[in-house]
């Protein structure tokens, strides 16, 4: 496995592979890798001749400077894990390489970005689109792999690819959970043992909401989820939204969509966790 720090070097290697008609799969990450990321790498290795993973903590997508500062950075361990799992190239640029000058581009994702994460983290998805479009330009992958845990991010990236007419196939991979149900996240490393245990309530409530859905209205179910999670003093719901999985707009009744999804953001202490449940 080769570790590359510049776009120029990356393009030299990948140009050669493309010349040999090899397919390129790409897994963009911010490092602090866990089994969720590794499942994306595994899928890419199965689907493509070559797999490239990037490790870059993108400053433009952090609306909270403290969050950026505290974001876990574990480059050596990440590189080892990628090598063990069949990745061919790791692209780990410095900030200057990706942003030689400030990126002033503004994307418009309309209603898709006005809800949930977009509403609570102003500028976040603009920053995600900035970096992912730059990474796609640098790697020019045939396929790129994203986890369904970041459900709204996936919809935004699909919209970006359509808007910019990029020829990359976006592949969505299911959420990977700890044995106790907690959705895998780089942020989980910031939870204490006790908080990790308490945070499992989020997925327990989401799984149970599948059963509750058969007897409750959308509003009742939403309130039930909020009350159940907030019942644990260590957890504080930021939002619960039940949406159509394509438009991401809130639904008021179950017959509005065949693709209902509940998305939640919850603080466990000062760690912000997101999770979701696709019902059908
Ligand atoms: O999901 C992430 O880890 C990041 O948002 C991404 C897609 C790597 C862009 O920085």
Tab-separated table of C-alpha atoms in Angstrom, residues 11 18 26 28 98 130-141 143-146 157 160-161 166 168-170:
chain	number	residue	atom	x	y	z
A	11	UNK	CA	-2.711	11.462	-10.284
A	18	UNK	CA	-6.581	4.050	-15.524
A	26	UNK	CA	-12.734	5.532	-3.479
A	28	UNK	CA	-13.227	9.304	1.572
A	98	UNK	CA	-6.524	20.778	-0.577
A	130	UNK	CA	-16.287	21.505	-1.252
A	131	UNK	CA	-13.964	18.759	-0.080
A	132	UNK	CA	-15.729	15.812	-1.699
A	133	UNK	CA	-15.817	17.586	-5.078
A	134	UNK	CA	-12.075	18.353	-4.772
A	135	UNK	CA	-11.333	14.752	-3.781
A	136	UNK	CA	-13.447	13.393	-6.648
A	137	UNK	CA	-11.537	15.677	-9.040
A	138	UNK	CA	-8.221	14.415	-7.672
A	139	UNK	CA	-9.082	10.692	-7.622
A	140	UNK	CA	-11.612	10.506	-10.479
A	141	UNK	CA	-13.038	7.273	-9.119
A	143	UNK	CA	-17.297	4.397	-7.596
A	144	UNK	CA	-17.262	6.128	-4.215
A	145	UNK	CA	-18.463	4.570	-0.965
A	146	UNK	CA	-20.399	6.278	1.848
A	157	UNK	CA	-23.409	13.954	-2.259
A	160	UNK	CA	-23.736	17.256	-5.871
A	161	UNK	CA	-22.736	14.533	-8.334
A	166	UNK	CA	-19.618	13.886	-12.270
A	168	UNK	CA	-18.941	8.665	-10.318
A	169	UNK	CA	-21.311	6.020	-8.991
A	170	UNK	CA	-22.219	6.602	-5.340
